[in-house]
CSV table of C-alpha atoms in Angstrom, one decimal:
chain,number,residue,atom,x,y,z
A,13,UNK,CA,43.6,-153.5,-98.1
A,14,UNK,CA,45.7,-150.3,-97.8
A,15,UNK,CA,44.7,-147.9,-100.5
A,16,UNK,CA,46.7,-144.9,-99.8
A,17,UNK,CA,50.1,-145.0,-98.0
A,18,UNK,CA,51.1,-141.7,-96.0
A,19,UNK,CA,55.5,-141.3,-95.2
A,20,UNK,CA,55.7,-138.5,-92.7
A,21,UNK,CA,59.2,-137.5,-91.5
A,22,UNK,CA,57.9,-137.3,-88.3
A,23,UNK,CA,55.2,-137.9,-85.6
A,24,UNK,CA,53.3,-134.7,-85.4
A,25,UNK,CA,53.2,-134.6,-89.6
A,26,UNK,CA,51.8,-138.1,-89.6
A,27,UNK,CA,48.8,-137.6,-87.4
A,28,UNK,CA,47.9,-134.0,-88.4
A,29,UNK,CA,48.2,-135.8,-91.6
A,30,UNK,CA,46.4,-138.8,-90.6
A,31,UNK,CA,43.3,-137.0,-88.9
A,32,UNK,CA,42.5,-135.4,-92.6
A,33,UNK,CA,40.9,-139.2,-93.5
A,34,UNK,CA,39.8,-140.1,-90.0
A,35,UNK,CA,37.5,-137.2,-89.5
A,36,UNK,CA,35.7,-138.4,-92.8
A,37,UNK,CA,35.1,-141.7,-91.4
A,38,UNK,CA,38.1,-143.5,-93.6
A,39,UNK,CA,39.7,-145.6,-91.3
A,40,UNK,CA,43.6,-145.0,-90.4
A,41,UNK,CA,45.9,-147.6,-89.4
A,42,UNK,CA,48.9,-145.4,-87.8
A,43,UNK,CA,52.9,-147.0,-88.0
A,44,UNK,CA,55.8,-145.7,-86.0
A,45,UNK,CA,57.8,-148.8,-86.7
A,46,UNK,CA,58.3,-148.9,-90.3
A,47,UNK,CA,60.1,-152.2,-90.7
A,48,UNK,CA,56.8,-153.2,-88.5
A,49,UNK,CA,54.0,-151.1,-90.7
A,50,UNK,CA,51.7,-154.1,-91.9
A,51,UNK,CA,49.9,-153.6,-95.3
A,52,UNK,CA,47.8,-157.1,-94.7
A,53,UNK,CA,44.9,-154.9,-92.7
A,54,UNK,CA,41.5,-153.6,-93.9
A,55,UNK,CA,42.3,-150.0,-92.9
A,56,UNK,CA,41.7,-147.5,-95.7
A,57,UNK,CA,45.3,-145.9,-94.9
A,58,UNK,CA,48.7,-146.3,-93.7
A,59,UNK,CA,50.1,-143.3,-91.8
A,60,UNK,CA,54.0,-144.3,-91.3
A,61,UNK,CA,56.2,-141.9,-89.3
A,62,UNK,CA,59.7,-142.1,-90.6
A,63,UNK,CA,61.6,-139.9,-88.2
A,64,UNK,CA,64.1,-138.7,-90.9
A,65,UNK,CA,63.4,-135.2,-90.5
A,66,UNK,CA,66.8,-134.9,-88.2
A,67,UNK,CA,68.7,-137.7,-90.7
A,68,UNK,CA,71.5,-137.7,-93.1
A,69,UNK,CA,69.8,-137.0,-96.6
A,70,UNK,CA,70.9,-140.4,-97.5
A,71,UNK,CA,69.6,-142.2,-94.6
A,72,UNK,CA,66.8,-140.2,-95.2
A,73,UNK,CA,66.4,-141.6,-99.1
A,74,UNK,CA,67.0,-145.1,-97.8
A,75,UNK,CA,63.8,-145.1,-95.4
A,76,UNK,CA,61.6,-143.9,-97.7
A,77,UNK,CA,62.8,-146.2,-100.5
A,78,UNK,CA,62.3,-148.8,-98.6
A,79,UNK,CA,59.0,-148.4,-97.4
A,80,UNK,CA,57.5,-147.1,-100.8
A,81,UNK,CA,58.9,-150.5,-102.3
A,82,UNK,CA,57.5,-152.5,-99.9
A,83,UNK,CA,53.9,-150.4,-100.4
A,84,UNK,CA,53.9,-151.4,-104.5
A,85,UNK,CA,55.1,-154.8,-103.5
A,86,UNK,CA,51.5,-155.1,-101.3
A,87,UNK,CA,49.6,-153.6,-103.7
A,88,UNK,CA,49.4,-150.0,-102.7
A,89,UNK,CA,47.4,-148.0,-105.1
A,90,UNK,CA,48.8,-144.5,-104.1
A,91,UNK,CA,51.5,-142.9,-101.6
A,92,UNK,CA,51.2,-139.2,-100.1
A,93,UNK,CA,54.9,-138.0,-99.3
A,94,UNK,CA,54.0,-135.8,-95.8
A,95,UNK,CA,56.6,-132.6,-95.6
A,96,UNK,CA,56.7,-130.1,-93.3
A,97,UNK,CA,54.6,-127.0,-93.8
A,98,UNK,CA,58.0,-124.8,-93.6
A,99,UNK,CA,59.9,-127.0,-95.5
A,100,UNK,CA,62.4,-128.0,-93.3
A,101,UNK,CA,64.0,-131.4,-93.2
A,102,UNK,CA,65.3,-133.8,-96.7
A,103,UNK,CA,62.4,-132.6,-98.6
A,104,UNK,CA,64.5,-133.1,-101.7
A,105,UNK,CA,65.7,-136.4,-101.0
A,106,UNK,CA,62.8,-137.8,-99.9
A,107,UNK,CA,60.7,-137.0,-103.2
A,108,UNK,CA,63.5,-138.5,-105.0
A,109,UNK,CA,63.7,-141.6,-103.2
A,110,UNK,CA,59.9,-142.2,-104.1
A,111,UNK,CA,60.0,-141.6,-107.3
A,112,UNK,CA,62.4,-143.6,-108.0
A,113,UNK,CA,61.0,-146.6,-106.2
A,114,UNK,CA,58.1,-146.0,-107.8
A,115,UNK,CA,59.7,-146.0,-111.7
A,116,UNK,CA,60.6,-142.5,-111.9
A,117,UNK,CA,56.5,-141.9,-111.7
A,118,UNK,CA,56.4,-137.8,-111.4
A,119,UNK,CA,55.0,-136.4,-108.2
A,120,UNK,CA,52.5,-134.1,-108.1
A,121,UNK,CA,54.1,-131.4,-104.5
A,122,UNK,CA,51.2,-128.8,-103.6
A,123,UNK,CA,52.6,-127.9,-100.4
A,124,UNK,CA,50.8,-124.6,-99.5
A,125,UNK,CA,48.9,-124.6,-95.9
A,126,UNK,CA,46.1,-121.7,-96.4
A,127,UNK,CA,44.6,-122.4,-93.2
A,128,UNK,CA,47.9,-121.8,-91.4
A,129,UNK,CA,49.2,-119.3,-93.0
A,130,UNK,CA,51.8,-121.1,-95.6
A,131,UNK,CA,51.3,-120.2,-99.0
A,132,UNK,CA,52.9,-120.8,-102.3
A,133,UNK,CA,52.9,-118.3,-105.2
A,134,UNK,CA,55.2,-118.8,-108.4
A,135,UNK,CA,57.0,-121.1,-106.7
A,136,UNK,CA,58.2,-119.2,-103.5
A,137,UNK,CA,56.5,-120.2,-100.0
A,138,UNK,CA,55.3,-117.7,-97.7
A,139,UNK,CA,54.6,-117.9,-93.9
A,140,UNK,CA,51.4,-114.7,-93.6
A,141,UNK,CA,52.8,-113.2,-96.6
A,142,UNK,CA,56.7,-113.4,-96.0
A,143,UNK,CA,59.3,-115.2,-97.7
A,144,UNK,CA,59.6,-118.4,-95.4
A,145,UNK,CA,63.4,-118.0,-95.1
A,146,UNK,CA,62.6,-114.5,-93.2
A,147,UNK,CA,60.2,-115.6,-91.2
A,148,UNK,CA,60.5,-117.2,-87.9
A,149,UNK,CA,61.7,-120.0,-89.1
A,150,UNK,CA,64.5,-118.7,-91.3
A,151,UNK,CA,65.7,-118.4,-87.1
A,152,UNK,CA,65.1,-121.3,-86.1
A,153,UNK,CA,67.9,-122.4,-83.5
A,154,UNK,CA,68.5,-125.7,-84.6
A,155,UNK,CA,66.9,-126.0,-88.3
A,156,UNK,CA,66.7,-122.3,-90.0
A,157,UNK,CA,64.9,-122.5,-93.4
A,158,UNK,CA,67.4,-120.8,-95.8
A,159,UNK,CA,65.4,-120.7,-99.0
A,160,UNK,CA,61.7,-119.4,-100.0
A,161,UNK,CA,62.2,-120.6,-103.4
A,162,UNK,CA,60.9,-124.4,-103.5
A,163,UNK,CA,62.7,-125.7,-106.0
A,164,UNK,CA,65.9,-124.5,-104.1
A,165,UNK,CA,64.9,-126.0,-101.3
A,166,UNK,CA,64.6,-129.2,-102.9
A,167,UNK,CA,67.9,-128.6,-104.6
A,168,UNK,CA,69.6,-128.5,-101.2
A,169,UNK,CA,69.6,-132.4,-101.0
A,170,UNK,CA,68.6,-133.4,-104.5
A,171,UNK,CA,69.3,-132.9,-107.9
A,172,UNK,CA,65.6,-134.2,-109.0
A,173,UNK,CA,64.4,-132.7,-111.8
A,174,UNK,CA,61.6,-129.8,-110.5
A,175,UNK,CA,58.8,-127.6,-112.2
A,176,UNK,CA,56.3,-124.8,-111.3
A,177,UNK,CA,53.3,-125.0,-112.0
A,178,UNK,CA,50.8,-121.9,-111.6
A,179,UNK,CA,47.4,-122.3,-110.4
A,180,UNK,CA,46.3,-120.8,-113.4
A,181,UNK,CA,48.5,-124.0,-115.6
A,182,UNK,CA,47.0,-127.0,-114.4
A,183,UNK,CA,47.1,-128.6,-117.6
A,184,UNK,CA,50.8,-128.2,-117.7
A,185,UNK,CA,51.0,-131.3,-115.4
A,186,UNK,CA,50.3,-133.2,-117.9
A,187,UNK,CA,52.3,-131.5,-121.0
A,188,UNK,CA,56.0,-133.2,-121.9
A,189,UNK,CA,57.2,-136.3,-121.3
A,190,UNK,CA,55.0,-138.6,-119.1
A,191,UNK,CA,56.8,-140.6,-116.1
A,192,UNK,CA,60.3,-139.1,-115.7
A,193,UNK,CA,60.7,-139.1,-111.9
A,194,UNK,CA,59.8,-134.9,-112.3
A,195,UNK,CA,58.8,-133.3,-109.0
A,196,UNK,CA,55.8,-130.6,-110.3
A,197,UNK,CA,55.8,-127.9,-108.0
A,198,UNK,CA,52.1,-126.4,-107.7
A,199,UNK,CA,51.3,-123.1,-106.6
A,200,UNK,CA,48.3,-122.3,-104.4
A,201,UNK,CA,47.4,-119.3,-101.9
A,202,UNK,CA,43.5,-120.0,-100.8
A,203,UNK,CA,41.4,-123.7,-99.9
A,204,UNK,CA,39.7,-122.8,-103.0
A,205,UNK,CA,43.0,-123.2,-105.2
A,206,UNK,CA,43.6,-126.6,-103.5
A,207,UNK,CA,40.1,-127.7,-104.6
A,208,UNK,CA,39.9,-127.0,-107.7
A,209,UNK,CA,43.5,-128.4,-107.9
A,210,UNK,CA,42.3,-131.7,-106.6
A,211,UNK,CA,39.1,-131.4,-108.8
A,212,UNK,CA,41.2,-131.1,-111.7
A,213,UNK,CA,43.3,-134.3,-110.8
A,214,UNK,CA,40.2,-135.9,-109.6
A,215,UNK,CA,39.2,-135.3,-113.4
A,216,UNK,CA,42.6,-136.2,-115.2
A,217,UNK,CA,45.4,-138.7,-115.6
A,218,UNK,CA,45.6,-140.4,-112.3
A,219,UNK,CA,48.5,-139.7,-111.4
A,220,UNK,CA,49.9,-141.9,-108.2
A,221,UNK,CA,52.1,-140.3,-106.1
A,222,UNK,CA,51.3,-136.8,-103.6
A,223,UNK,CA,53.4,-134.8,-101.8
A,224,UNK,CA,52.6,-131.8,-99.4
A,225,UNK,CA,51.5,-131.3,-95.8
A,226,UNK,CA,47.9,-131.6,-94.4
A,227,UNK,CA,47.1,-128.6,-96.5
A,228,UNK,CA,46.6,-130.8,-99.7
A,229,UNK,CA,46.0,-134.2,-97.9
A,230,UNK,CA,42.4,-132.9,-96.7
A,231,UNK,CA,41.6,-132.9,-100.9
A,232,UNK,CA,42.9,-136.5,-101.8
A,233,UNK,CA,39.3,-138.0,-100.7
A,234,UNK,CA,38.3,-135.9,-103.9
A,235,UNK,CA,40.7,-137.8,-105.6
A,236,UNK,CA,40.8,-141.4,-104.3
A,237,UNK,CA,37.3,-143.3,-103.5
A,238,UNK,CA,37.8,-144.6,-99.7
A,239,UNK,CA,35.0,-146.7,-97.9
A,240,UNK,CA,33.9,-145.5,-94.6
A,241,UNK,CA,33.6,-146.2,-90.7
A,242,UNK,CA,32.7,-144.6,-87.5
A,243,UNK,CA,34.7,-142.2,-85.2
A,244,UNK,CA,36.0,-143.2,-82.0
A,245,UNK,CA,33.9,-140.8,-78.9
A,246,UNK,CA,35.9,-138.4,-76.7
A,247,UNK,CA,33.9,-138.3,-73.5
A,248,UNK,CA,35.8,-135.1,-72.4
A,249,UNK,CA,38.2,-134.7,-69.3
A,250,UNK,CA,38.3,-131.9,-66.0
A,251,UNK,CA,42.2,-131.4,-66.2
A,252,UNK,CA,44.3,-130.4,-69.0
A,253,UNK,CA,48.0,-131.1,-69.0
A,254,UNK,CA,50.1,-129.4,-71.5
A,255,UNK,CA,53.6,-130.6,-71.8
A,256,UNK,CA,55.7,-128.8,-74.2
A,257,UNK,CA,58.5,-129.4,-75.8
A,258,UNK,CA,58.9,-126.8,-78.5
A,259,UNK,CA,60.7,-123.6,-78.4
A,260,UNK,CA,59.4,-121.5,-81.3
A,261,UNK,CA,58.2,-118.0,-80.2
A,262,UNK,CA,54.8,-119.1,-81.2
A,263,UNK,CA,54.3,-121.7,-78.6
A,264,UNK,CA,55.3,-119.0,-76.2
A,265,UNK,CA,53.0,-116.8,-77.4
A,266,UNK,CA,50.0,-119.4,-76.9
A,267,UNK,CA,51.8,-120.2,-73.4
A,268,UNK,CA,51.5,-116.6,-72.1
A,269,UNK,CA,47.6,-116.0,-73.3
A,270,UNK,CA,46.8,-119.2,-71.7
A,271,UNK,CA,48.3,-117.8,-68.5
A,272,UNK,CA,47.1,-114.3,-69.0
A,273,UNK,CA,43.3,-116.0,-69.1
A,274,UNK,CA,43.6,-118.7,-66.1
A,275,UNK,CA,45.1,-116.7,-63.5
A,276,UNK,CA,45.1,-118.9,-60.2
A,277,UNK,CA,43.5,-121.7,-61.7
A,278,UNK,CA,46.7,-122.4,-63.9
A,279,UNK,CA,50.1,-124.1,-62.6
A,280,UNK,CA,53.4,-124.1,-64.4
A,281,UNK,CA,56.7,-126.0,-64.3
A,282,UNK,CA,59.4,-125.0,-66.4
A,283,UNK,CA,62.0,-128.0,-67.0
A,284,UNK,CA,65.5,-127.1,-65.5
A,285,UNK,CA,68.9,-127.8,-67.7
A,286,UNK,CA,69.4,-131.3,-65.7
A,287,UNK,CA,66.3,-132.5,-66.1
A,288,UNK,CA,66.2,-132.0,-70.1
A,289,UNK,CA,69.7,-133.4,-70.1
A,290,UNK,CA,70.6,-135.9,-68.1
A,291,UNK,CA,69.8,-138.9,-69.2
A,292,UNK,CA,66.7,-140.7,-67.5
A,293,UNK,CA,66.2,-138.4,-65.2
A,294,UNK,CA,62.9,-139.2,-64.2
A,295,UNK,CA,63.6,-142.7,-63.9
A,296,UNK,CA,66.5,-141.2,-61.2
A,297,UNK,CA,66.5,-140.6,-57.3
A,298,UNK,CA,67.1,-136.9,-58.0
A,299,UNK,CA,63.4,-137.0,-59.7
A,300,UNK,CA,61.7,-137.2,-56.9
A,301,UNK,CA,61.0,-133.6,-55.4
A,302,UNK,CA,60.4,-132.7,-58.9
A,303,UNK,CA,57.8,-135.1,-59.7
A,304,UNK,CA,55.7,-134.2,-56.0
A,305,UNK,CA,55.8,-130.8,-57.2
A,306,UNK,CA,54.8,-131.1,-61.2
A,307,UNK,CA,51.8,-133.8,-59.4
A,308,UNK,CA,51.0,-130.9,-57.2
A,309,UNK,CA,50.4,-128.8,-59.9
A,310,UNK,CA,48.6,-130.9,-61.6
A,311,UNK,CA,46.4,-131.9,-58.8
A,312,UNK,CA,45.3,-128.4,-57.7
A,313,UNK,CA,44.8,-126.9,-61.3
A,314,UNK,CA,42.6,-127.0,-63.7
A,315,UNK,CA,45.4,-126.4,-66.3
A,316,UNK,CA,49.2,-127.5,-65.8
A,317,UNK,CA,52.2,-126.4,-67.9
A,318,UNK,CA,55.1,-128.1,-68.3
A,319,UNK,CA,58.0,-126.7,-70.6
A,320,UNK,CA,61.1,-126.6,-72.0
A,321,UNK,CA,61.9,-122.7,-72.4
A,322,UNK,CA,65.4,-121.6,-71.3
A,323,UNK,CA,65.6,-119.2,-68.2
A,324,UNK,CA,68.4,-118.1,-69.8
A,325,UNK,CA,68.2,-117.9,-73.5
A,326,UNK,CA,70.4,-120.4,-75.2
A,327,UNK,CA,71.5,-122.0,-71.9
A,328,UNK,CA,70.2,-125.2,-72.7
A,329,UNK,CA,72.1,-125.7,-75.9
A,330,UNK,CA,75.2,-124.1,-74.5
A,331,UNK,CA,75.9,-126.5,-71.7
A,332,UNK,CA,74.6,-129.8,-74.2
A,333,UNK,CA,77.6,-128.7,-76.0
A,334,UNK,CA,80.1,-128.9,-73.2
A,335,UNK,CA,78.3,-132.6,-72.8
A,336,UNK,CA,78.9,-133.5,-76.3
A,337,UNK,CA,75.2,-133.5,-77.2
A,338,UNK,CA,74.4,-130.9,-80.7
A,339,UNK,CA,72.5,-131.6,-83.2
A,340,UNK,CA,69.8,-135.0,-83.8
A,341,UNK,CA,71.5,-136.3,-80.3
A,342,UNK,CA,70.4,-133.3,-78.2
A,343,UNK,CA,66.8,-133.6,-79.7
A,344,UNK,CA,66.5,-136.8,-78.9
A,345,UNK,CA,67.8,-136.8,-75.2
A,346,UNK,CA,65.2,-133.9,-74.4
A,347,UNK,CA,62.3,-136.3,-75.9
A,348,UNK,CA,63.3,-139.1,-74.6
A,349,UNK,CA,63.4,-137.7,-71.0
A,350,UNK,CA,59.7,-135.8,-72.0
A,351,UNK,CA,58.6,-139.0,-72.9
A,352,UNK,CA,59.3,-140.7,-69.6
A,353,UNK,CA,58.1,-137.6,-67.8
A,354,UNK,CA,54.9,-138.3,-69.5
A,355,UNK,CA,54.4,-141.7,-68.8
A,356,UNK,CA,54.7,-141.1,-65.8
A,357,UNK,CA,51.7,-138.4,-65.6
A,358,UNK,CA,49.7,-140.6,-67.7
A,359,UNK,CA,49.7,-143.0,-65.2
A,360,UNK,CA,48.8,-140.8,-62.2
A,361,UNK,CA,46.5,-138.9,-64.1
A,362,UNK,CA,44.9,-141.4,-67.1
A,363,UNK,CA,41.7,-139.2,-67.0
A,364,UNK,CA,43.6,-136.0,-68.0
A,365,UNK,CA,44.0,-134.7,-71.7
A,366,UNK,CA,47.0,-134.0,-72.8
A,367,UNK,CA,48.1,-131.2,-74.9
A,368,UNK,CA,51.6,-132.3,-76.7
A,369,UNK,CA,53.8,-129.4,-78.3
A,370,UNK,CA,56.4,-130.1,-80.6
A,371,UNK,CA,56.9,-132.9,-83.2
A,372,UNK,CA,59.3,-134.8,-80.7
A,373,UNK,CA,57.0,-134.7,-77.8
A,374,UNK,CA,54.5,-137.2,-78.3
A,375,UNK,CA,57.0,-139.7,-80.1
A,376,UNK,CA,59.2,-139.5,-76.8
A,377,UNK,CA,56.7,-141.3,-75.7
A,378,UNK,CA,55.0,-143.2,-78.2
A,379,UNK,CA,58.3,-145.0,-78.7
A,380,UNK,CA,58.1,-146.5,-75.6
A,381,UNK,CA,54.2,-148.3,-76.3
A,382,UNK,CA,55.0,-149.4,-80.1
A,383,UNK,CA,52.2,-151.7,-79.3
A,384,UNK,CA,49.9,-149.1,-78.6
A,385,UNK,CA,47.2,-148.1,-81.0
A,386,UNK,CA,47.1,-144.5,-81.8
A,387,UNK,CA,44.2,-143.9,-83.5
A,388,UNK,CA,43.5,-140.6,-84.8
A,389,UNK,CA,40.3,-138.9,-83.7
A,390,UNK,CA,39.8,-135.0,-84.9
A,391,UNK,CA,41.0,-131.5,-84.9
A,392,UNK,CA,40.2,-129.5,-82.3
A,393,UNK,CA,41.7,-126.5,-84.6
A,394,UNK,CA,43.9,-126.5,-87.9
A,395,UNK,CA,47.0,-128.4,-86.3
A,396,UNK,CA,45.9,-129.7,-83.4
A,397,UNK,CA,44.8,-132.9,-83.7
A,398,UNK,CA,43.3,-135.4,-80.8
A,399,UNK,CA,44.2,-138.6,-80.9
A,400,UNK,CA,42.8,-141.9,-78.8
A,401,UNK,CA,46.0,-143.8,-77.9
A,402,UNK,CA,44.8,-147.4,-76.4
A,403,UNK,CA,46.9,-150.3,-74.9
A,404,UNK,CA,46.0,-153.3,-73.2
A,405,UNK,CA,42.7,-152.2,-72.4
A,406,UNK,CA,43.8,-148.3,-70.9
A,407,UNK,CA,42.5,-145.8,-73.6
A,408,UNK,CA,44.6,-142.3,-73.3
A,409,UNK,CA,43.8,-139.5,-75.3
A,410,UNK,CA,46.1,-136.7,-75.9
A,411,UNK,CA,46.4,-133.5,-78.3
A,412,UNK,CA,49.4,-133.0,-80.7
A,413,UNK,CA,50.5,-129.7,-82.5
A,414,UNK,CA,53.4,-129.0,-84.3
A,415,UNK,CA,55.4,-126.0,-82.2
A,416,UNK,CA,54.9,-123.4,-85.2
A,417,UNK,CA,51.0,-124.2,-85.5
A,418,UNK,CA,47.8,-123.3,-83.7
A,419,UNK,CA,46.1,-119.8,-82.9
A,420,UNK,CA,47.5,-117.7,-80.0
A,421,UNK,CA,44.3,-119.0,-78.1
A,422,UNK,CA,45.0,-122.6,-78.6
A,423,UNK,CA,45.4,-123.6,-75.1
A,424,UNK,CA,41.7,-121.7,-74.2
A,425,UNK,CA,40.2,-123.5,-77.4
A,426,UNK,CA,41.2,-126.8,-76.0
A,427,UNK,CA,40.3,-126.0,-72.8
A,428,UNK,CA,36.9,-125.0,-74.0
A,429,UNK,CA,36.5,-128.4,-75.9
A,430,UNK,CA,37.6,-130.6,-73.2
A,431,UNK,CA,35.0,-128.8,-71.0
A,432,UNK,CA,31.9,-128.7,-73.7
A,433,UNK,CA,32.4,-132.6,-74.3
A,434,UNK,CA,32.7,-133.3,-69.8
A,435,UNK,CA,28.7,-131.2,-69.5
């Protein structure tokens, strides 16, 4: 029976989320269906992506009310609301829809990330020690943070009650009145203060519902008893294909040491305007050339790139506009046409690994196999997580990170671990 039910708003968040239990041996069931998520299973935990990151607030609300009613309805013990570690997306709305649908329970929101870098001190979140609104991500081309301040953010599409809570004033959580849909807003800047926060909790009132990002989720074994099982084995792979569809600076950082390190051994295919907008491209005649040469690549490397980066900066969302595509609908037409891109290379190359950038990358293509099982293996490093995704016998496995995580060496550390696991 589900113990613990995860709401992610999308697919990167649920299985960097997900892999925090699966690593311990607590088995994972992951959704990306939720009117299809099925709570009569013996998994430990339900992982349900809700792709409302891009949504409407409301819309946003209704998903998760839905699916947190129809967790208490099968007996679901606790639910873990997944945000993003920058805080972008209905943050606000969505810890309001769960509270409510759970009977204005409170809901304990720790969502510092020490181990990449996001932070939370007094009630402000910081990206290495800057206000997140002027970091790279108060830039962001299609979803700038605006705020540092939490409770602001959360204001932005809620009026849910909020409070801070130091690290030092634990036992404020549980001071005032008990069960009045309150989001409590809990500082933390090392591991260490996550620990002892879950120690505490571990300790106290139970309290039922969670909300963060991976950060926290890695604790709630401290705090919820979960049986065990064992891992699924990676027997390593000789290619690595990264496909990326992320355009934060810090993907393009990791991009350019990977190629500063592989020399001739690397290949790269940068995706033209066309072929990220027009729709099915690669299911099109005109795909053709491309695909011999992106196969080529892959063939006569070791390591293949394939990315979404403008040649010219902003070009890509410039002419999307003259199409009529801004906004959720632009988004989804590059995913989409990443997702069949990488279907097609599964299927020429199954015995590849492949490295996924961007929270829309591996959904373009999950959405196409909602059969498929994606079962959620380990991290190879804080953020990249490696995930087994099996259908009708085929077992593919692949490596997801969000576009603002990883170390600059990512690539080279997956590289290494793909290599280490083939001797």
């Amino acid at each position: 029976m589900i113990k613990l039910l995860i709401l992610a708003d999308d697919f990167t968040g649920t299985l960097d989320t997900a892999v925090q239990f699966a690593e311990k041996g607590i088995s994972v069931r992951i959704s990306v269906d939720p009117e299809e998520a099925q709570f009569d299973s013996d998994y430990e935990v339900l992982a349900v992506d809700l792709e409302t990151r891009h949504l409407d607030k409301r819309e946003a609300y209704t998903r998760v009310y839905k699916i947190a009613k129809r967790g208490l309805a099968a007996g679901v013990e606790y639910i873990y609301k997944k945000t993003d570690s920058t805080l972008r997306g209905n943050i606000g709305s969505e810890l309001e829809a769960l509270t409510v649908a759970c009977n204005q329970e409170d809901v304990c929101f720790l969502p510092a990330y020490p181990q990449a870098g996001r932070t939370t001190k007094k009630g402000v979140q910081y990206l290495d020690g800057v206000p997140i609104h002027k970091s790279i991500f108060g830039a962001d081309p299609y979803e700038p943070v605006r705020y540092s301040l939490v409770s602001e953010i959360i204001g932005e599409t809620s009026e849910i009650r909020t409070r801070n809570v130091g690290k030092d004033e634990l036992e404020s959580l549980y001071k005032g009145k008990k069960d009045c849909g309150e989001v409590m807003i809990v500082d933390a800047e090392t591991v260490e203060d996550i620990g002892l926060v879950a120690e505490f909790l571990s300790r106290k009132r139970k309290l039922k519902l969670f909300a963060g990002c991976a950060g926290f989720a890695t604790y709630l074994d401290r705090i919820i008893s979960f049986k065990h099982t064992e891992l699924i084995n990676f027997p390593g792979a000789n290619k690595l294909v990264m496909v990326s569809g992320s355009l934060n600076e810090v993907t393009a950082q990791q991009i350019r040491i990977c190629e500063e390190n592989s020399g001739e051994m690397l290949g790269r295919f940068t995706l033209k305007v066309l072929q990220k907008l027009q729709e099915h491209y690669f299911q099109s005649g005109e795909c053709k050339e491309t695909l011999r040469i992106i196969k080529e690549k892959i063939q006569n490397n070791e390591v293949c790139i394939i990315d979404t980066f403008d040649t010219e900066p902003g070009e890509t969302k410039r002419i999307a506009i003259e199409q009529g595509l801004e906004g959720m609908a632009l988004g989804e037409r590059i995913a989409d046409n990443i997702g069949e891109l990488i279907e097609i290379m599964t299927k020429s190359f199954p015995e590849a690994l492949y490295l996924l950038t961007g929270g829309d990358t591996l959904y373009g293509y999950i959405k196409r196999h909602k059969k498929a099982q994606i079962i959620p293996i380990r991290e190879v490093e804080k953020g990249a997580v490696l995930t087994a995704v099996k259908e009708e016998g085929s077992l593919l496995f692949m490596i997801t990170k969000a576009g603002g995580l990883g170390t600059e060496r990512v690539v080279e550390n997956v590289k290494s671990y793909m290599k280490a696991r083939t001797n």
